[in-house]
PDB file of C-alpha atoms in Angstrom:
ATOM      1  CA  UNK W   9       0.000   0.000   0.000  1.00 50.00           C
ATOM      2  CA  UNK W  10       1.002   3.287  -1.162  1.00 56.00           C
ATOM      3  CA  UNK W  11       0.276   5.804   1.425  1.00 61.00           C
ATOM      4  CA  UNK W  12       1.396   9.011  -0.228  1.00 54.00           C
ATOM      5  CA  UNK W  13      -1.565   7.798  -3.064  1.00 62.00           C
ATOM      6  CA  UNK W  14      -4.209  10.134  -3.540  1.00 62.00           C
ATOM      7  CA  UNK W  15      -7.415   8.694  -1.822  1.00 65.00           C
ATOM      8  CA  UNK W  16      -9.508   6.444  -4.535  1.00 68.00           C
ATOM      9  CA  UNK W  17     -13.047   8.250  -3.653  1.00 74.00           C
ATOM     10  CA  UNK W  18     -14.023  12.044  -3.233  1.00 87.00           C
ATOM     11  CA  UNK W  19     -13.868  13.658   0.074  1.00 86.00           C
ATOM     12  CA  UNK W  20     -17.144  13.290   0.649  1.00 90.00           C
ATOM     13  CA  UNK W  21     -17.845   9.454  -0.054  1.00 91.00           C
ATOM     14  CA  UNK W  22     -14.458   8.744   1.854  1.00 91.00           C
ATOM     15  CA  UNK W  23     -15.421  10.633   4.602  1.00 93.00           C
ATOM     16  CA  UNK W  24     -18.930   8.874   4.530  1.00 95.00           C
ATOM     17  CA  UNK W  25     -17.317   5.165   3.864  1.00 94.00           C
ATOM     18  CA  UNK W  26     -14.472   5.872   6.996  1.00 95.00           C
ATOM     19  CA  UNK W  27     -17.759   7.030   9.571  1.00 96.00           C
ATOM     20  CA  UNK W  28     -20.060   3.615   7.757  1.00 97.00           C
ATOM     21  CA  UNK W  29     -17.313   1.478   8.915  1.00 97.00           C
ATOM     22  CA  UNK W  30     -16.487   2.767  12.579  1.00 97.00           C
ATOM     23  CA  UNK W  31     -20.521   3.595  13.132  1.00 97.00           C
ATOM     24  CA  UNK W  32     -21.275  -0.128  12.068  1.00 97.00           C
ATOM     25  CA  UNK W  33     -18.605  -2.239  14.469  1.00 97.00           C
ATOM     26  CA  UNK W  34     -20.569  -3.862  16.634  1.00 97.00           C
ATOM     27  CA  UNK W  35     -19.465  -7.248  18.607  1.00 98.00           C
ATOM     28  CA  UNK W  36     -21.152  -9.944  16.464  1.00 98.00           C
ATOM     29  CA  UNK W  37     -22.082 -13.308  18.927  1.00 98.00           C
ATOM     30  CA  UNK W  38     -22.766 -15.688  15.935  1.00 98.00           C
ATOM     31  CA  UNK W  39     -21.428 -16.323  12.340  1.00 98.00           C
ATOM     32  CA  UNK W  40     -21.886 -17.792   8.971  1.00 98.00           C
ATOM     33  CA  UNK W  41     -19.857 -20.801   7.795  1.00 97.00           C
ATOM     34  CA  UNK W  42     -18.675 -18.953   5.397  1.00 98.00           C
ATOM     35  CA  UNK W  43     -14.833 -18.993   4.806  1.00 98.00           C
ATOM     36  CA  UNK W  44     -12.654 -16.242   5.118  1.00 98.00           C
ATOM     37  CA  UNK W  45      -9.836 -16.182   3.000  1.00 98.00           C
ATOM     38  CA  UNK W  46      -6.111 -15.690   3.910  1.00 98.00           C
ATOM     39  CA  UNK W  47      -5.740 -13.145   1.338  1.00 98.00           C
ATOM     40  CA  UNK W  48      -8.212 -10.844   2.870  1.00 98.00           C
ATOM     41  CA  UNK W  49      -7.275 -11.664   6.494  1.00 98.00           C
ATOM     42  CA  UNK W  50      -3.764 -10.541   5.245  1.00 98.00           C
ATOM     43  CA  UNK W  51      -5.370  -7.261   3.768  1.00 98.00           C
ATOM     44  CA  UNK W  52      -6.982  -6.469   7.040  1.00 98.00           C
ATOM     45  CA  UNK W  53      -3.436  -6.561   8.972  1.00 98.00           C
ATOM     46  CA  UNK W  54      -2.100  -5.126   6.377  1.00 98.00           C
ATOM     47  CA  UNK W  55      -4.228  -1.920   6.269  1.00 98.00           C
ATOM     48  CA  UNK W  56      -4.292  -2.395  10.562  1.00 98.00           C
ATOM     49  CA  UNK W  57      -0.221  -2.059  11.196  1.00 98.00           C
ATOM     50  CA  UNK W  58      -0.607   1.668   9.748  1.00 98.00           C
ATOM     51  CA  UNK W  59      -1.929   2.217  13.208  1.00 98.00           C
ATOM     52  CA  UNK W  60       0.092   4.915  15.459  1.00 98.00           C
ATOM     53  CA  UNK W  61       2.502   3.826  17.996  1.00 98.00           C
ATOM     54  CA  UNK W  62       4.606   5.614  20.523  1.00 97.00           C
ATOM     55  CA  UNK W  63       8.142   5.680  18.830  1.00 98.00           C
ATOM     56  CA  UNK W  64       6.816   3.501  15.791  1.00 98.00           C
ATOM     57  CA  UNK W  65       7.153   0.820  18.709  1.00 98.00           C
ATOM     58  CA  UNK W  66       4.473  -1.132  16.970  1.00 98.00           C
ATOM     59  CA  UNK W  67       4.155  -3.823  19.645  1.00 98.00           C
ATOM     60  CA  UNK W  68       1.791  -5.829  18.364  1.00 98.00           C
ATOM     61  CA  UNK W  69       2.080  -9.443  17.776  1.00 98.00           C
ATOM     62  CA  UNK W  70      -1.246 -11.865  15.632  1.00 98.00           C
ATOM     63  CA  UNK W  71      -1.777 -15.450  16.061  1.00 98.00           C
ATOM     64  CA  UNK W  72      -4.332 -16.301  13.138  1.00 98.00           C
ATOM     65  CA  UNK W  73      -6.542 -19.875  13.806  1.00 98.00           C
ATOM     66  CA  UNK W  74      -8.317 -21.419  11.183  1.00 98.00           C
ATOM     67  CA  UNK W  75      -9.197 -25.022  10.319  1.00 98.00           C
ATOM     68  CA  UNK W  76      -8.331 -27.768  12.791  1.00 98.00           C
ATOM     69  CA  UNK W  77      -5.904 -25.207  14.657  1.00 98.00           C
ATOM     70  CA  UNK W  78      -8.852 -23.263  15.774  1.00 98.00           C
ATOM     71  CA  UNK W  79     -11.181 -26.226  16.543  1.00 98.00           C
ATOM     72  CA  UNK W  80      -8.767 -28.148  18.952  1.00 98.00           C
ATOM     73  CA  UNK W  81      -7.717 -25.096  20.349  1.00 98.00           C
ATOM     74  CA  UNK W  82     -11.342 -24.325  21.670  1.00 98.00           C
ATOM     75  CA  UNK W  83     -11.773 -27.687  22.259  1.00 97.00           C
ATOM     76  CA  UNK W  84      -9.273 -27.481  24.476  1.00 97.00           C
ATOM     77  CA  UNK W  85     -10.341 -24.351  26.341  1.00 97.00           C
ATOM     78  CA  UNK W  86     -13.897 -25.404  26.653  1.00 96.00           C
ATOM     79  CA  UNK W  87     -12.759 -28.237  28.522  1.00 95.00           C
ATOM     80  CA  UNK W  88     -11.692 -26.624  30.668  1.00 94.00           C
ATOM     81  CA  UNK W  89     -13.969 -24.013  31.305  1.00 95.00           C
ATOM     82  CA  UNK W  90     -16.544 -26.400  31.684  1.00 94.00           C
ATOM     83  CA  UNK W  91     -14.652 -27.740  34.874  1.00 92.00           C
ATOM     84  CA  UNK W  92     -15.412 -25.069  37.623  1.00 87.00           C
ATOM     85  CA  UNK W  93     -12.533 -26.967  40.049  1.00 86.00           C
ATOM     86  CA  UNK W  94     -10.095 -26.115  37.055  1.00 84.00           C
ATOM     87  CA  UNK W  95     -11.514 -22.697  36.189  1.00 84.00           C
ATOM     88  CA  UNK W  96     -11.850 -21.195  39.390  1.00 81.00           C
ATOM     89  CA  UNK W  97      -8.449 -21.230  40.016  1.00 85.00           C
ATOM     90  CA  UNK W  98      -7.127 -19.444  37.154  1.00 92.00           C
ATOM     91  CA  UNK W  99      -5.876 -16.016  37.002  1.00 93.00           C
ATOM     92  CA  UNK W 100      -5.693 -13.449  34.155  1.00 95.00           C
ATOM     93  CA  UNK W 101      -2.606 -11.796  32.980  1.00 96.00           C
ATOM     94  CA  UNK W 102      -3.850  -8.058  33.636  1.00 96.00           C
ATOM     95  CA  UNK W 103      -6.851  -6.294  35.087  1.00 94.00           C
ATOM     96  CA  UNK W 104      -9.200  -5.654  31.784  1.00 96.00           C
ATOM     97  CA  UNK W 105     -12.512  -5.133  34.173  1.00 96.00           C
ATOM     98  CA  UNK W 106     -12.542  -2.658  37.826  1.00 95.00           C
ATOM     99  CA  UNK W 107     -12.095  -5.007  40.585  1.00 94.00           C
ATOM    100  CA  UNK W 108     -14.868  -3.156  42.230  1.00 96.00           C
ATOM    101  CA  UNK W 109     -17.464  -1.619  39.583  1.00 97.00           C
ATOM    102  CA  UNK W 110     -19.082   1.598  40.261  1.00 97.00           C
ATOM    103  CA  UNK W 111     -21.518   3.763  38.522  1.00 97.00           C
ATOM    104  CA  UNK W 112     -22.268   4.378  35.538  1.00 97.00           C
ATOM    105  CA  UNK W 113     -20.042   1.251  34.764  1.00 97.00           C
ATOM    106  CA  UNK W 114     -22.035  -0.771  36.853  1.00 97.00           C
ATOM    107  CA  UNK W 115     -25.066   0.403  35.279  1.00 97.00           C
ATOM    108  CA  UNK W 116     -23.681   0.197  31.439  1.00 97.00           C
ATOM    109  CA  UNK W 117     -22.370  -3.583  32.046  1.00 96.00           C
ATOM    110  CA  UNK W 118     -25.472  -4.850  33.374  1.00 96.00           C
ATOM    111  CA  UNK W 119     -27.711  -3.259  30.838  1.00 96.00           C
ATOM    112  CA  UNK W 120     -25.842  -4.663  28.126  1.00 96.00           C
ATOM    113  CA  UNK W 121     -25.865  -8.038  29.780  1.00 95.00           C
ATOM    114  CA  UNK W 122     -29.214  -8.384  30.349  1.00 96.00           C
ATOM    115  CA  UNK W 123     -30.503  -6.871  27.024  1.00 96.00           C
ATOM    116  CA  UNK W 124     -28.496  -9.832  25.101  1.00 97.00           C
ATOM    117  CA  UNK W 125     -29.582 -12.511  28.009  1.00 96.00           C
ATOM    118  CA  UNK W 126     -33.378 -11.297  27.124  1.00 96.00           C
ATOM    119  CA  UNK W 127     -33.110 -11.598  23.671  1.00 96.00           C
ATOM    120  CA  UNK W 128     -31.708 -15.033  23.925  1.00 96.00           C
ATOM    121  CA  UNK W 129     -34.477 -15.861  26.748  1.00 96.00           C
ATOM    122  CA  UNK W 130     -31.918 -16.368  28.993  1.00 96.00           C
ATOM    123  CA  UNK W 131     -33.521 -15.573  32.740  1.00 95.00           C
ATOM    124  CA  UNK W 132     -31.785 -14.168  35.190  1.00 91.00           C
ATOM    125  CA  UNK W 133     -30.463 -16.922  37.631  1.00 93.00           C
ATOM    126  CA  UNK W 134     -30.177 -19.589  35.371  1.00 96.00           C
ATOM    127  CA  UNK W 135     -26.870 -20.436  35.580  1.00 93.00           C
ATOM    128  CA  UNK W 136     -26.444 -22.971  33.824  1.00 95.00           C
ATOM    129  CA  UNK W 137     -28.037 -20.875  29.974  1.00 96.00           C
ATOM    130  CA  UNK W 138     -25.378 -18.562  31.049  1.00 95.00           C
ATOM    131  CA  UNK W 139     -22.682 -20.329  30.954  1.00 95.00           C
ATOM    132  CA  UNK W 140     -23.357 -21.943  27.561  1.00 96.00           C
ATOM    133  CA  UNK W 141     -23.676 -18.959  25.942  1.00 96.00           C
ATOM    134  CA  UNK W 142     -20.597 -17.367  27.626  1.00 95.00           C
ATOM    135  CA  UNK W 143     -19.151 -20.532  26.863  1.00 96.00           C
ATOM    136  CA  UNK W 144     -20.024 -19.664  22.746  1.00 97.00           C
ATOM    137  CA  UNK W 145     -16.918 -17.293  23.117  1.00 97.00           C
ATOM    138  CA  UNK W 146     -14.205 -20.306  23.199  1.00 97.00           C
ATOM    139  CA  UNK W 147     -15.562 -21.566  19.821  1.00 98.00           C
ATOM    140  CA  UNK W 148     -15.389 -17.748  18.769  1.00 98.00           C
ATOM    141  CA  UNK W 149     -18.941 -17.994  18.253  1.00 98.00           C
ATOM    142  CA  UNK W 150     -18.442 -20.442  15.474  1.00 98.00           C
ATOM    143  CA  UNK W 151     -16.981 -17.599  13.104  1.00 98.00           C
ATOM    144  CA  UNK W 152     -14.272 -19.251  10.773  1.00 98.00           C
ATOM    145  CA  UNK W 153     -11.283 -16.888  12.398  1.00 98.00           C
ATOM    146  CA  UNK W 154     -10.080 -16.860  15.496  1.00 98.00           C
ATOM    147  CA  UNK W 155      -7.015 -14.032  16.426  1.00 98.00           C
ATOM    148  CA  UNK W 156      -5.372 -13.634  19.430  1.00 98.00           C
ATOM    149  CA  UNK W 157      -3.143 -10.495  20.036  1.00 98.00           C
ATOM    150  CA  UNK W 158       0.070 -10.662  22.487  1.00 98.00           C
ATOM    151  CA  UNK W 159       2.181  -7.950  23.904  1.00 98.00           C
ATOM    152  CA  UNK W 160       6.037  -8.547  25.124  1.00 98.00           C
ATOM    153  CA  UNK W 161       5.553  -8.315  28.841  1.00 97.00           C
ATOM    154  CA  UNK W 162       8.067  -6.305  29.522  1.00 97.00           C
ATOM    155  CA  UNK W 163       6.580  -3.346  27.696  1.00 98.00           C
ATOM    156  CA  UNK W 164       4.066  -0.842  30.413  1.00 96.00           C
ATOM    157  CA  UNK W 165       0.704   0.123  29.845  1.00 96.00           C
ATOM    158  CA  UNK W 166       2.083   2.803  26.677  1.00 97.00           C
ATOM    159  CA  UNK W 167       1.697   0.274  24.672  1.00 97.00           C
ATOM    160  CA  UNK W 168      -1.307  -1.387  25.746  1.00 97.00           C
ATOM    161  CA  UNK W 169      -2.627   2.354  24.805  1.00 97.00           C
ATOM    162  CA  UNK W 170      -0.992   1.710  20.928  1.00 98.00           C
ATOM    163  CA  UNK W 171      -2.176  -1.928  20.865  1.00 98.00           C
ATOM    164  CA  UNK W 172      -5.508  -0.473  21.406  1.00 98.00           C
ATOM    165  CA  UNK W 173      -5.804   1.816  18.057  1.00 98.00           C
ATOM    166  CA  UNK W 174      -4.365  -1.545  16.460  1.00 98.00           C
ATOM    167  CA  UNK W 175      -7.607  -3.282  17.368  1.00 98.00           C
ATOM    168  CA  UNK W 176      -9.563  -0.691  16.458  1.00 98.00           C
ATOM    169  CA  UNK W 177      -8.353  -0.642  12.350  1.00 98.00           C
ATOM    170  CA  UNK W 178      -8.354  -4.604  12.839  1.00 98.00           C
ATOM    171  CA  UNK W 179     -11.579  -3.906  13.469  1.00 98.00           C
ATOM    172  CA  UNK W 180     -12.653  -0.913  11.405  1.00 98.00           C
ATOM    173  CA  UNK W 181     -10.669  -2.456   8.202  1.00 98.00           C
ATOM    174  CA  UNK W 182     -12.913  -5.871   8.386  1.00 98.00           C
ATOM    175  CA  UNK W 183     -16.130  -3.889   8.490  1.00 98.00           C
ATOM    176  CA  UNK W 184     -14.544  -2.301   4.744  1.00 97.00           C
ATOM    177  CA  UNK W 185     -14.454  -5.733   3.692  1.00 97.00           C
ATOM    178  CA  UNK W 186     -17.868  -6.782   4.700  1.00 97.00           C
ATOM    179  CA  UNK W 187     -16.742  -8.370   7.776  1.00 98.00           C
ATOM    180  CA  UNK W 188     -17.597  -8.631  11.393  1.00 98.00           C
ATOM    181  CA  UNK W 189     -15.479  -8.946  14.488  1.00 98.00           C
ATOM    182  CA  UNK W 190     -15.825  -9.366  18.175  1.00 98.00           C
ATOM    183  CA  UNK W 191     -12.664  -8.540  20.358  1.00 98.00           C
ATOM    184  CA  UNK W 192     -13.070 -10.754  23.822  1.00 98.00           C
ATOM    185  CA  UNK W 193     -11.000 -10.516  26.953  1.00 97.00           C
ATOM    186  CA  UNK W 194     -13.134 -13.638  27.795  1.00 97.00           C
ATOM    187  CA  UNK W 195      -9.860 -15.796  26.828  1.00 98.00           C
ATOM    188  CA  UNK W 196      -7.427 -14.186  29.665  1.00 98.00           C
ATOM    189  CA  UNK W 197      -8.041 -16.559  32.264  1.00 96.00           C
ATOM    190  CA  UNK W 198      -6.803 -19.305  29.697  1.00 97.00           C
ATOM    191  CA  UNK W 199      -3.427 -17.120  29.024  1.00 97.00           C
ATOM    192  CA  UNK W 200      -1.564 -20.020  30.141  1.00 96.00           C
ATOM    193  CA  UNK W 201      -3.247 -22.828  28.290  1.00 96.00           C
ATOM    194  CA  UNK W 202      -3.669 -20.993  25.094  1.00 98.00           C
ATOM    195  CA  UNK W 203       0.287 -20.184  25.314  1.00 98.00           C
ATOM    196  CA  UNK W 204       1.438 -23.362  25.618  1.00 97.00           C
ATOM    197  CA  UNK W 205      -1.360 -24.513  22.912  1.00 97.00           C
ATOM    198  CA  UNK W 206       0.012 -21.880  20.277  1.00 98.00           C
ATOM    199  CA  UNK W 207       3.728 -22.224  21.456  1.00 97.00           C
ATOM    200  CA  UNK W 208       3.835 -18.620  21.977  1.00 98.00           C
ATOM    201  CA  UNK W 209       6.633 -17.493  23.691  1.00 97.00           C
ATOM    202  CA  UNK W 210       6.524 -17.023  27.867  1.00 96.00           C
ATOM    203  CA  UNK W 211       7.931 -13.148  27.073  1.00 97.00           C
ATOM    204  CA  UNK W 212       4.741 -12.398  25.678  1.00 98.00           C
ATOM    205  CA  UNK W 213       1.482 -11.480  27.153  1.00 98.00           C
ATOM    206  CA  UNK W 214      -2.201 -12.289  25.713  1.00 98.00           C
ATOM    207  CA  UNK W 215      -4.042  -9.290  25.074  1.00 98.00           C
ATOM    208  CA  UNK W 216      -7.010 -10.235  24.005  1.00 98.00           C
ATOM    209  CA  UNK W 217      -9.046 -12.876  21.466  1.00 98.00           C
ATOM    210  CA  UNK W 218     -11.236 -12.164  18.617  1.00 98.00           C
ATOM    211  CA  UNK W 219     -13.172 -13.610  16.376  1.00 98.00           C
ATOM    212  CA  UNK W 220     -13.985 -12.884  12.835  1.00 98.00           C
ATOM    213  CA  UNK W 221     -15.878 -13.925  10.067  1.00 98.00           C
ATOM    214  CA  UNK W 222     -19.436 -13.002   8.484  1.00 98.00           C
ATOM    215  CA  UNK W 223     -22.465 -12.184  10.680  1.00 98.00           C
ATOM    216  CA  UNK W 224     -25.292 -14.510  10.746  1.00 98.00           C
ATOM    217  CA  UNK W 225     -27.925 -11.649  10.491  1.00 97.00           C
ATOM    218  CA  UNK W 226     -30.476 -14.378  11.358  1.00 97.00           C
ATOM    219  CA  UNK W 227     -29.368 -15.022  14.463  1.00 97.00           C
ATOM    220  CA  UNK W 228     -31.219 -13.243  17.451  1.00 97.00           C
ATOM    221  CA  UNK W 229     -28.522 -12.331  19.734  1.00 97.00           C
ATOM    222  CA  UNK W 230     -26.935 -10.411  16.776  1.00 97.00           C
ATOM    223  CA  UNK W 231     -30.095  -7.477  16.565  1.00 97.00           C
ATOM    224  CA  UNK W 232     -28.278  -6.567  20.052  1.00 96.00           C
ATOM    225  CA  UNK W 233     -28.178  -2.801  19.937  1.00 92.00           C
ATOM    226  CA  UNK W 234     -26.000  -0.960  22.433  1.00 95.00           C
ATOM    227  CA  UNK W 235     -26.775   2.379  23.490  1.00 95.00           C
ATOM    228  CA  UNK W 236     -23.731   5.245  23.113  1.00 96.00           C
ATOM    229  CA  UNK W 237     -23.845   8.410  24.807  1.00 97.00           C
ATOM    230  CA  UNK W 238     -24.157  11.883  23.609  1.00 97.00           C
ATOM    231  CA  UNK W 239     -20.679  13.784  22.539  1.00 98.00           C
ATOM    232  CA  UNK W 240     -22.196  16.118  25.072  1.00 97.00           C
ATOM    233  CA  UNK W 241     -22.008  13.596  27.988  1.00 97.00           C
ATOM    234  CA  UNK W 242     -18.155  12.666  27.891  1.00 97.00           C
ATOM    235  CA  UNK W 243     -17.070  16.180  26.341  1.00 98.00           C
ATOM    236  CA  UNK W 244     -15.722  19.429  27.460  1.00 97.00           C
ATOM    237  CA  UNK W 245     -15.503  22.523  25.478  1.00 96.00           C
ATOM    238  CA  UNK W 246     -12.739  25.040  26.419  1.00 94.00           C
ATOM    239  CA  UNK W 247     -12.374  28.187  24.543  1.00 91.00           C
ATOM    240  CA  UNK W 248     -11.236  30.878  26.799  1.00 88.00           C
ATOM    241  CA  UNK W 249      -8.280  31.537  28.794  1.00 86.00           C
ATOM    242  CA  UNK W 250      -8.165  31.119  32.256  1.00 84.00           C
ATOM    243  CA  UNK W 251      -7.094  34.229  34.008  1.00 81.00           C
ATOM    244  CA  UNK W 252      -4.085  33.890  36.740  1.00 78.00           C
ATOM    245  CA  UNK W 253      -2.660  36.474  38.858  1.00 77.00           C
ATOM    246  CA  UNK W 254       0.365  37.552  39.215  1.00 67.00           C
TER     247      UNK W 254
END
C-alpha cells in the first residue's frame, strides 16, 4: 500500500465510507460458515499495522486460527472451562474489568448483559443458559477466524494504549471488507493454556481474542443494539483563557 496515493473516492464518499465502517462495528455473537480467506485476512493486517505507535514501537504481535488449529484449540479451552474446580483457580494476565465496579459502569455492564440474556431468553439466575452462551466465546462464536493479540511483557501500559488503536483498524478495516469482528478478553483466564497450545513465547502477554468472520444476520442475539452516549455527555468545550494572577 502506497500511502502518499491520492485517496480512490471524493472527500465526501471517503469521509462517509471511513464514519459507515467505525458507526457499524458492533461485537457480532454468531457467524456464517462462510470462509474467510487468507488473502483478505492478510489485507486487514495489512491496512491495521498503519496504526500509530509511541516511537513507531508497533508492539503488536497476531496469532491467526483457522481449520483444525482453531477447533482443537477451543476444544481445548472449553474443557476446561466447563470444569469449575479447574476454572476457578485461574488467574488473568492483567486487570481488563474494575475489581470493584461503580456507577455508571455498573449500570452500562449490566444493561448490556441483560438486554443480550433477554433476547436469547436467557432468565436471570439460570446459571447454567449462562454459561453456555458465555461458553459460545471459546468456539469464537463459530466464526471461521479466530485471532489472538500478544504484547512482550516487559513493555508498560504505553503500549497497551498503541495496541488499542491496532484493534480498532483490525476492526474498522474488516467492516470495509464486509466483515464482522468481536474482540473478547473472555480468553485471559486461559493465558496459560492458550500459550502453551500456540507455542507462543513465555515473554509475551495475551491481550485479548477475537473472532472474525461473516455475521449470521439471522441469528437473534446479533439485533443486540447498544446504546452510546451523547458527545455532550463525555465532552468538554474550552475556549477561553483562564485568568491567573500575578
Amino acid at each position: 500500500m502506497n500511502r502518499m496515493m491520492a485517496p480512490p473516492l471524493g472527500a465526501e464518499t471517503l469521509r462517509a465510507a471511513v464514519d459507515w465502517a467505525i458507526a457499524t462495528r458492533r461485537s457480532v455473537r454468531a457467524y456464517l460458515p462462510r470462509p474467510v480467506p487468507r488473502e483478505e485476512i492478510e489485507a486487514i493486517l495489512s491496512t491495521a499495522r498503519y496504526s500509530a505507535s509511541g516511537m513507531n514501537m508497533q508492539p503488536w504481535h497476531v496469532h491467526v486460527l483457522t481449520g483444525p488449529a482453531k477447533t482443537s484449540l477451543c476444544a481445548a479451552i472449553a474443557a476446561l472451562d466447563d470444569d469449575p474446580r479447574l476454572s476457578g483457580e485461574l488467574l488473568e494476565p492483567y486487570d481488563y474489568y474494575p475489581r470493584e465496579w461503580f456507577s455508571p459502569y455498573l449500570e452500562r455492564r449490566r444493561k448490556v448483559g441483560w438486554d443480550l440474556y433477554g433476547l436469547l431468553g436467557i432468565a436471570k439466575g439460570d446459571k447454567q443458559r449462562m454459561h453456555l452462551q458465555h461458553g459460545r466465546n471459546y468456539r469464537f462464536f463459530d466464526a471461521p477466524v479466530g485471532l489472538f493479540f500478544t504484547v512482550d511483557r516487559s513493555l508498560q501500559e504505553g503500549s497497551l494504549l498503541d495496541y488499542g488503536m491496532f484493534l480498532q483498524s483490525v476492526m474498522v478495516a474488516a467492516r470495509s471488507r464486509g466483515l464482522h469482528t468481536c474482540p473478547q478478553a473472555a480468553f485471559l483466564k486461559f493465558h496459560r493454556q492458550i500459550g502453551e497450545l500456540l507455542e507462543i513465547p513465555t515473554g509475551q502477554m495475551l491481550v485479548c481474542g477475537m473472532s472474525l468472520g461473516y455475521a449470521d444476520e439471522s441469528s437473534i442475539e446479533n439485533s443486540l443494539v447498544t446504546e452510546r452516549e451523547p458527545v455532550s455527555s463525555f465532552t468538554t468545550f474550552h475556549n477561553n483563557a483562564k485568568e491567573t494572577r500575578a
